[in-house]
Amino acid sequence: MEQNPKTGLAVALGLGLAVIDCMGLGLLVTGLAYFGDHAGGPVPVGGPVAFVGDAGADQAEGGPSEAEFAHHMLAALADAGHDDYVYQPSDSTLRSDAGVVISIADLHAEYSVTPETERDALVVRTLRGLLPIEQLPTQLPETYSAAKPFLMPSVRGAVDMELVDLRAPGNGIVRMAVAPELTAALVYGGESSIQFITDKQLAEWGVSAATAWADAIANLESRQGERFERLAEGVYRSPWKDHYDTARVLLPKRLKRLRIKGDPVVFLPHRDVLIVTGSKDDEGLLTALDAVDEALGLPRATTGRAWRLRGDTWEPFLPAASSAAFADLEDYAEDARVVDANSQKAALDEKFKAKNEDLFVGTLFRVESMKTGERFTYCVLTKGVDSLIPRADWVVFIDLDRPRADQLVGAARWDDFRKMLGRAVQKADYPGPERWRVRAFPTPKQQKALAADLP
């Protein structure tokens, strides 16, 4: 299918919005530039992020280059019978003839800080975690009794598993919901790899999912020899660094025994870092956030979100607005939402490109108004472009058929946008954060009700 020329311009527009800096709204479209009031326009806070866990880490001096890492990955793929992948330095990806795309920028950061003797195992683990289940040879035991001691629960952001579903529909990975935005997957933890377990595998072993989960959690509990590290009064960090630190949220009794104020509040900024404090401890929350900031600088960091254990149920956590930690925790939660939406966008772009489907997938941006200090999200809707946009606080409307100086039509809050376009805005059914299919644009009469710019 031939791409609508405006779809390409909409993509360029999204890229332009990503580099706003401090110049106001700054809508850049292939050489076109619209700038809002310099003193009053918004400044980016979160912005687009391509993949979950892109914490960013500089290559260690003298360490392996990205190209060297890419060739190591390609060799492992070829050994597994997949020699159709190529390395594209321009966007730090490995791409197959079948349209599978692996982003390696952040993976390279982890590879660079891994001891040379452990890099082969890291590559194998990485590929098993990234590729569809059937694409790498399995070495699972033939019997459940042999596999049982190695079953473990792996807790990760829900969007991670949703992206697997986008790239490999019907994968059958055994999983369970832990909390909003948090999921556990059943894995086999071998000496050099961690592999997802599927419904099909459990059927071959002749065991139920309930039994496998119970055994996996029992295995996790058997590793509880060490005590949590005390960072400060009422603040603790996991000591294990065994790739299952975050899974300890599945052992609530252990967390409830910690000396904290209020309900347990956990942060999972990295697979090897679980930070715990109390819901009624403002100082503890601030200390925990310092530890979260440090962990988010590690390769393959995850999220700054927080969850609270209320009774036996985990739920997203924000303290009272009067808490000194409220603003930072709210920022982490909102920035995580931006990361999730744009990770999903990357996967959807791959999907539609492979199908030669002309559908624009919108980016979610987060900015701060220099006039009001308000922080909000927005997305862009371009006239004449079949769009799949994320839910945002604001929608910005662009008409590329207008003279260059007038292409910004205006902006509307999300509820007003929905009301304005009515049935032309339909919720889309894709794994991951909420997205909406839009096939219309405000009429000239409706445009008169739009705000001239973002706040």
Coordinates of C-alpha atoms in Angstrom, one line a residue:
M1 CA 0.0 0.0 0.0
E2 CA 1.3 3.4 -0.9
Q3 CA 1.8 5.7 2.1
N4 CA -0.3 8.8 2.3
P5 CA 2.2 11.7 2.0
K6 CA 0.7 13.4 4.9
T7 CA 1.4 10.4 7.1
G8 CA 5.1 10.9 6.5
L9 CA 4.7 14.6 7.3
A10 CA 2.9 13.7 10.5
V11 CA 5.8 11.5 11.5
A12 CA 8.2 14.4 10.9
L13 CA 5.9 16.6 12.9
G14 CA 6.2 14.2 15.8
L15 CA 9.9 14.2 15.6
G16 CA 10.0 17.9 15.5
L17 CA 7.8 18.1 18.7
A18 CA 10.3 15.9 20.4
V19 CA 13.0 18.5 20.2
I20 CA 11.0 21.5 21.6
D21 CA 13.6 22.5 24.2
C22 CA 12.8 25.9 25.6
M23 CA 11.3 27.7 22.5
G24 CA 7.6 27.2 23.3
L25 CA 5.5 24.8 21.4
G26 CA 7.7 24.6 18.4
L27 CA 5.9 22.7 15.7
L28 CA 8.5 21.6 13.2
V29 CA 7.3 20.0 10.0
T30 CA 9.9 19.3 7.3
G31 CA 11.3 22.8 7.4
L32 CA 8.1 24.4 8.5
A33 CA 8.3 26.0 11.9
Y34 CA 5.7 27.4 14.2
F35 CA 6.8 28.9 17.5
G36 CA 4.5 29.9 20.3
D37 CA 5.3 32.7 22.7
H38 CA 8.9 32.2 23.9
A39 CA 8.1 33.3 27.4
G40 CA 4.9 31.3 27.8
G41 CA 5.1 28.1 25.8
P42 CA 5.5 24.6 27.3
V43 CA 8.8 22.9 28.0
P44 CA 9.2 19.1 27.6
V45 CA 9.2 17.0 30.7
G46 CA 9.0 13.4 29.7
G47 CA 8.9 13.4 25.9
P48 CA 8.9 10.4 23.6
V49 CA 10.9 7.3 24.6
A50 CA 11.3 4.4 22.2
F51 CA 11.5 1.4 24.4
V52 CA 10.8 0.6 28.0
G53 CA 14.0 0.5 30.1
D54 CA 15.9 3.0 28.0
A55 CA 17.6 4.4 31.0
G56 CA 20.7 5.4 29.0
A57 CA 24.2 4.5 29.9
D58 CA 27.4 5.7 28.3
Q59 CA 29.7 3.1 26.9
A60 CA 32.5 2.3 29.3
E61 CA 35.8 3.6 28.1
G62 CA 37.5 0.9 26.1
G63 CA 34.4 -1.3 26.2
P64 CA 32.8 -3.1 23.3
S65 CA 31.3 -0.9 20.7
E66 CA 27.6 -1.2 19.7
A67 CA 28.7 -2.8 16.4
E68 CA 30.7 -5.5 18.3
F69 CA 27.6 -6.2 20.5
A70 CA 25.4 -6.3 17.4
H71 CA 27.7 -8.9 15.7
H72 CA 27.7 -11.0 18.9
M73 CA 23.9 -10.9 18.8
L74 CA 23.8 -11.7 15.1
A75 CA 26.1 -14.7 15.6
A76 CA 23.9 -16.1 18.4
L77 CA 20.8 -15.6 16.1
A78 CA 22.6 -17.4 13.3
D79 CA 23.5 -20.3 15.6
A80 CA 19.8 -20.6 16.5
G81 CA 18.9 -20.8 12.8
H82 CA 18.0 -17.2 12.2
D83 CA 20.5 -15.7 9.8
D84 CA 18.2 -13.2 8.2
Y85 CA 18.9 -10.4 10.7
V86 CA 21.0 -7.4 9.8
Y87 CA 22.4 -4.6 11.9
Q88 CA 21.3 -1.1 11.2
P89 CA 23.6 1.4 13.0
S90 CA 21.4 4.4 12.0
D91 CA 18.7 3.5 14.5
S92 CA 20.6 0.9 16.6
T93 CA 18.4 -2.1 15.6
L94 CA 18.6 -5.6 14.4
R95 CA 16.0 -6.3 11.7
S96 CA 14.9 -9.6 10.1
D97 CA 13.3 -10.3 6.7
A98 CA 10.1 -11.1 8.6
G99 CA 9.9 -7.6 10.0
V100 CA 11.0 -8.4 13.6
V101 CA 12.9 -5.5 15.1
I102 CA 15.2 -5.6 18.1
S103 CA 16.3 -2.3 19.6
I104 CA 19.8 -2.8 21.0
A105 CA 20.9 0.7 22.3
D106 CA 20.0 0.0 25.9
L107 CA 21.0 -3.7 25.6
H108 CA 24.4 -2.6 24.5
A109 CA 24.7 -0.5 27.7
E110 CA 24.1 -3.6 29.8
Y111 CA 26.5 -5.7 27.7
S112 CA 29.2 -3.1 28.1
V113 CA 29.2 -3.3 31.9
T114 CA 28.9 -7.1 31.9
P115 CA 32.2 -9.0 32.5
E116 CA 33.5 -10.5 29.3
T117 CA 33.2 -14.1 30.6
E118 CA 29.5 -13.6 31.2
R119 CA 28.6 -11.9 27.9
D120 CA 27.7 -15.1 26.0
A121 CA 25.1 -16.0 28.7
L122 CA 23.8 -12.5 28.6
V123 CA 23.2 -12.6 24.9
V124 CA 21.4 -16.0 25.2
R125 CA 19.2 -14.6 28.0
T126 CA 18.5 -11.5 26.0
L127 CA 17.4 -13.3 22.9
R128 CA 15.1 -15.7 24.8
G129 CA 13.4 -12.7 26.4
L130 CA 13.0 -10.7 23.2
L131 CA 12.1 -13.1 20.5
P132 CA 8.8 -15.0 20.1
I133 CA 8.7 -18.2 22.0
E134 CA 9.2 -20.6 19.1
Q135 CA 12.1 -18.7 17.5
L136 CA 14.9 -20.1 19.7
P137 CA 15.6 -23.8 20.4
T138 CA 14.4 -24.9 23.8
Q139 CA 16.3 -26.9 26.3
L140 CA 13.6 -27.4 28.9
P141 CA 13.5 -30.7 30.8
E142 CA 11.2 -33.4 29.5
T143 CA 9.4 -33.9 32.8
Y144 CA 7.8 -31.5 35.2
S145 CA 9.7 -33.1 38.2
A146 CA 13.0 -32.1 36.5
A147 CA 11.8 -28.6 35.7
K148 CA 10.0 -27.9 39.0
P149 CA 13.2 -26.8 41.0
F150 CA 13.9 -24.1 38.3
L151 CA 10.5 -22.5 38.0
M152 CA 10.4 -18.9 39.1
P153 CA 8.0 -15.9 38.9
S154 CA 9.3 -12.9 37.0
V155 CA 7.6 -9.7 37.9
R156 CA 7.8 -6.9 35.4
G157 CA 5.8 -4.0 34.0
A158 CA 2.6 -5.0 32.4
V159 CA 3.5 -3.2 29.2
D160 CA 6.6 -5.5 28.7
M161 CA 4.3 -8.5 28.3
E162 CA 1.8 -6.5 26.2
L163 CA 4.6 -5.7 23.8
V164 CA 5.4 -9.4 23.6
D165 CA 1.8 -9.9 22.7
L166 CA 2.0 -7.3 20.0
R167 CA 5.1 -8.8 18.4
A168 CA 4.1 -12.5 18.9
P169 CA 0.3 -12.8 19.1
G170 CA -0.9 -16.0 20.7
N171 CA 2.4 -16.7 22.5
G172 CA 0.7 -18.5 25.4
I173 CA 3.0 -17.2 28.1
V174 CA 1.7 -18.2 31.5
R175 CA 1.2 -15.0 33.5
M176 CA -0.9 -13.4 36.2
A177 CA -1.8 -9.8 37.1
V178 CA -0.1 -8.5 40.2
A179 CA -1.4 -4.9 40.2
P180 CA -2.4 -2.3 37.7
E181 CA 0.7 -1.9 35.4
L182 CA 2.4 -4.9 37.0
T183 CA 2.4 -8.5 35.8
A184 CA 4.1 -11.8 36.7
A185 CA 5.3 -14.3 34.1
L186 CA 6.2 -17.9 34.8
V187 CA 9.8 -18.6 33.8
Y188 CA 12.3 -21.4 33.8
G189 CA 15.6 -20.1 35.3
G190 CA 18.4 -22.1 33.9
E191 CA 22.1 -21.6 34.4
S192 CA 22.6 -19.3 31.4
S193 CA 19.1 -18.3 30.4
I194 CA 15.6 -17.3 31.6
Q195 CA 12.9 -18.7 29.4
F196 CA 9.1 -18.0 29.5
I197 CA 6.9 -20.9 30.1
T198 CA 3.8 -21.4 27.9
D199 CA 0.4 -23.0 28.3
K200 CA 1.6 -25.6 25.7
Q201 CA 4.6 -26.5 27.8
L202 CA 2.5 -27.0 31.0
A203 CA 0.2 -29.2 29.0
E204 CA 3.2 -31.3 27.8
W205 CA 4.3 -31.6 31.4
G206 CA 0.8 -32.5 32.5
V207 CA 0.6 -29.9 35.2
S208 CA -1.9 -27.1 35.9
A209 CA -1.0 -23.4 35.9
A210 CA -2.1 -23.2 39.6
T211 CA 0.4 -25.9 40.6
A212 CA 3.2 -24.4 38.6
W213 CA 2.6 -21.0 40.1
A214 CA 2.6 -22.4 43.6
D215 CA 5.8 -24.3 43.0
A216 CA 7.5 -21.2 41.5
I217 CA 6.6 -19.0 44.4
A218 CA 7.8 -21.7 46.8
N219 CA 11.1 -21.7 44.9
L220 CA 11.3 -17.9 45.3
E221 CA 10.6 -18.1 49.0
S222 CA 13.3 -20.7 49.5
R223 CA 15.9 -18.0 48.4
Q224 CA 15.0 -15.7 51.2
G225 CA 18.1 -16.4 53.3
E226 CA 19.5 -12.8 53.3
R227 CA 17.8 -9.9 55.1
F228 CA 16.7 -6.7 53.4
E229 CA 19.4 -4.0 53.5
R230 CA 18.4 -1.1 55.7
L231 CA 19.1 2.2 53.8
A232 CA 17.7 4.4 56.6
E233 CA 15.1 4.2 59.3
G234 CA 12.0 2.7 57.6
V235 CA 13.7 2.2 54.2
Y236 CA 14.9 -1.1 52.8
R237 CA 16.5 -2.5 49.6
S238 CA 16.6 -6.0 48.4
P239 CA 20.0 -7.7 48.6
W240 CA 19.7 -10.7 46.3
K241 CA 20.5 -9.3 42.8
D242 CA 19.4 -12.6 41.3
H243 CA 17.1 -11.2 38.6
Y244 CA 14.1 -11.9 40.8
D245 CA 14.3 -9.1 43.4
T246 CA 11.1 -7.5 42.0
A247 CA 9.3 -10.8 42.3
R248 CA 9.5 -10.5 46.1
V249 CA 6.3 -8.4 45.9
L250 CA 4.7 -11.8 45.7
L251 CA 5.8 -12.5 49.2
P252 CA 3.8 -9.9 51.1
K253 CA 4.2 -11.5 54.6
R254 CA 8.0 -10.8 54.3
L255 CA 7.4 -7.2 53.5
K256 CA 4.9 -6.7 56.3
R257 CA 7.5 -7.8 58.8
L258 CA 9.7 -4.8 57.9
R259 CA 9.8 -1.9 60.4
I260 CA 8.0 0.7 58.4
K261 CA 5.3 3.3 59.0
G262 CA 2.0 2.5 57.4
D263 CA 1.4 0.0 54.6
P264 CA 4.4 -1.3 52.5
V265 CA 5.2 0.8 49.5
V266 CA 7.5 -0.7 46.9
F267 CA 9.5 0.7 44.0
L268 CA 10.8 -1.6 41.2
P269 CA 13.3 0.6 39.3
H270 CA 15.4 -2.4 38.1
R271 CA 15.0 -6.2 38.0
D272 CA 17.7 -6.4 40.7
V273 CA 16.4 -3.6 42.9
L274 CA 13.3 -3.7 45.1
I275 CA 13.0 -0.7 47.5
V276 CA 10.5 -0.7 50.4
T277 CA 9.3 2.0 52.7
G278 CA 6.0 3.0 54.5
S279 CA 3.0 4.8 53.1
K280 CA 2.9 7.1 56.2
D281 CA 6.6 8.0 56.1
D282 CA 7.4 11.2 54.1
E283 CA 11.1 11.1 55.0
G284 CA 11.2 7.4 54.1
L285 CA 9.6 8.1 50.7
L286 CA 12.1 10.9 50.0
T287 CA 15.0 8.5 50.9
A288 CA 13.5 5.8 48.8
L289 CA 13.2 8.2 45.8
D290 CA 17.0 8.9 46.1
A291 CA 17.6 5.2 45.8
V292 CA 15.2 5.0 42.9
D293 CA 17.0 7.8 41.1
E294 CA 20.3 5.9 41.4
A295 CA 18.8 2.6 40.2
L296 CA 17.2 4.3 37.2
G297 CA 20.7 5.2 36.0
L298 CA 21.5 1.4 35.6
P299 CA 21.3 -0.3 32.2
R300 CA 17.8 -1.8 31.6
A301 CA 16.2 0.2 34.3
T302 CA 12.5 0.0 34.4
T303 CA 10.2 2.5 36.2
G304 CA 9.9 4.9 39.0
R305 CA 6.3 3.9 39.7
A306 CA 5.3 3.0 43.2
W307 CA 2.8 0.4 44.5
R308 CA 1.1 0.1 47.9
L309 CA 0.1 -3.1 49.6
R310 CA -3.3 -2.5 51.1
G311 CA -4.4 -5.7 52.9
D312 CA -3.3 -8.4 50.4
T313 CA -3.8 -6.3 47.3
W314 CA -1.2 -4.2 45.4
E315 CA -2.4 -0.9 44.0
P316 CA -0.7 2.2 42.4
F317 CA 0.5 4.6 45.1
L318 CA 0.6 8.4 45.4
P319 CA 0.8 10.0 48.9
A320 CA -1.4 12.9 49.9
A321 CA -0.8 16.1 47.9
S322 CA 0.6 17.7 51.0
S323 CA 3.4 15.1 51.1
A324 CA 6.9 16.4 50.2
A325 CA 7.2 13.3 48.0
F326 CA 4.0 13.8 46.1
A327 CA 5.4 15.9 43.2
D328 CA 8.2 13.5 42.4
L329 CA 6.1 10.4 42.7
E330 CA 3.4 11.9 40.4
D331 CA 6.2 12.8 37.9
Y332 CA 7.5 9.3 37.9
A333 CA 4.0 7.8 37.4
E334 CA 3.2 10.2 34.5
D335 CA 6.6 9.8 32.9
A336 CA 6.2 6.0 33.1
R337 CA 2.8 6.4 31.2
V338 CA 4.7 8.3 28.5
V339 CA 7.3 5.6 28.2
D340 CA 4.7 2.9 28.0
A341 CA 2.7 4.7 25.3
N342 CA 5.8 5.3 23.2
S343 CA 7.1 1.8 23.7
Q344 CA 3.8 0.6 22.4
K345 CA 4.1 3.1 19.5
A346 CA 7.4 1.6 18.4
A347 CA 5.9 -1.9 18.4
L348 CA 2.8 -0.8 16.5
D349 CA 5.0 1.0 13.9
E350 CA 6.9 -2.2 13.3
K351 CA 3.6 -4.2 13.0
F352 CA 2.0 -1.8 10.5
K353 CA 5.3 -1.5 8.5
A354 CA 5.5 -5.2 8.2
K355 CA 1.9 -5.4 6.9
N356 CA 2.4 -2.4 4.6
E357 CA -0.5 -0.7 6.4
D358 CA -0.7 3.1 6.2
L359 CA -1.7 4.1 9.7
F360 CA 0.0 6.8 11.7
V361 CA 0.7 5.9 15.3
G362 CA 0.9 9.1 17.5
T363 CA 3.5 9.9 20.1
L364 CA 2.6 10.9 23.6
F365 CA 4.4 14.1 24.8
R366 CA 4.6 15.5 28.3
V367 CA 5.4 19.2 28.9
E368 CA 5.4 21.9 31.5
S369 CA 3.8 25.3 30.9
M370 CA 6.1 28.1 31.5
K371 CA 3.1 30.4 32.2
T372 CA 1.3 28.2 34.8
G373 CA 3.7 25.5 35.8
E374 CA 1.1 22.9 34.9
R375 CA 2.4 19.7 33.6
F376 CA 0.3 17.8 31.0
T377 CA 0.4 15.4 28.1
Y378 CA -0.6 16.0 24.5
C379 CA -0.7 14.2 21.2
V380 CA -1.0 15.5 17.6
L381 CA -3.8 14.9 15.1
T382 CA -3.1 15.8 11.4
K383 CA -5.9 16.5 9.0
G384 CA -6.3 13.8 6.3
V385 CA -4.2 11.2 8.2
D386 CA -5.7 8.0 9.5
S387 CA -4.4 8.1 13.1
L388 CA -4.0 5.9 16.1
I389 CA -3.4 8.3 19.0
P390 CA -2.7 7.8 22.7
R391 CA -5.1 9.2 25.3
A392 CA -3.6 12.6 26.4
D393 CA -4.7 15.6 28.3
W394 CA -4.7 17.7 25.1
V395 CA -4.9 17.1 21.4
V396 CA -3.1 19.5 19.0
F397 CA -4.7 19.8 15.5
I398 CA -2.6 20.4 12.4
D399 CA -3.7 21.1 8.8
L400 CA -0.9 20.7 6.3
D401 CA -3.0 22.1 3.5
R402 CA -3.0 25.5 5.1
P403 CA -0.3 28.2 4.5
R404 CA 2.8 27.4 6.5
A405 CA 2.2 30.1 9.1
D406 CA -1.4 28.8 9.8
Q407 CA -1.0 25.1 9.9
L408 CA -1.5 25.0 13.7
V409 CA -5.3 24.9 13.9
G410 CA -5.6 24.8 17.6
A411 CA -5.9 22.5 20.6
A412 CA -8.6 20.9 22.7
R413 CA -8.7 19.1 26.0
W414 CA -9.3 15.3 25.6
D415 CA -13.0 15.3 26.7
D416 CA -13.8 18.2 24.5
F417 CA -12.0 16.5 21.6
R418 CA -14.0 13.3 22.1
K419 CA -17.3 15.3 22.3
M420 CA -16.4 17.3 19.2
L421 CA -15.6 14.4 16.9
G422 CA -18.1 11.9 18.4
R423 CA -18.3 8.5 16.7
A424 CA -15.3 9.3 14.5
V425 CA -13.1 8.6 17.5
Q426 CA -13.2 4.9 18.4
K427 CA -11.2 3.0 21.0
A428 CA -8.7 0.6 19.4
D429 CA -8.2 -2.9 20.5
Y430 CA -4.4 -3.4 20.8
P431 CA -2.3 -4.7 23.7
G432 CA -0.9 -2.0 25.8
P433 CA -1.9 1.5 26.8
E434 CA -5.2 3.0 25.6
R435 CA -5.3 4.2 22.0
W436 CA -8.0 5.7 19.8
R437 CA -8.5 5.4 16.0
V438 CA -9.4 8.8 14.5
R439 CA -10.6 9.3 11.0
A440 CA -12.0 12.8 11.2
F441 CA -10.9 16.4 11.8
P442 CA -12.8 19.4 13.3
T443 CA -15.0 21.2 10.8
P444 CA -14.4 24.9 10.2
K445 CA -17.3 25.7 12.6
Q446 CA -15.8 23.4 15.3
Q447 CA -12.4 24.9 14.9
K448 CA -13.7 28.2 16.2
A449 CA -14.1 26.6 19.6
L450 CA -10.5 25.4 19.8
A451 CA -7.9 26.9 22.0
A452 CA -5.3 28.8 20.0
D453 CA -2.4 27.0 21.7
L454 CA -1.5 24.7 24.6
P455 CA -1.7 26.3 28.0

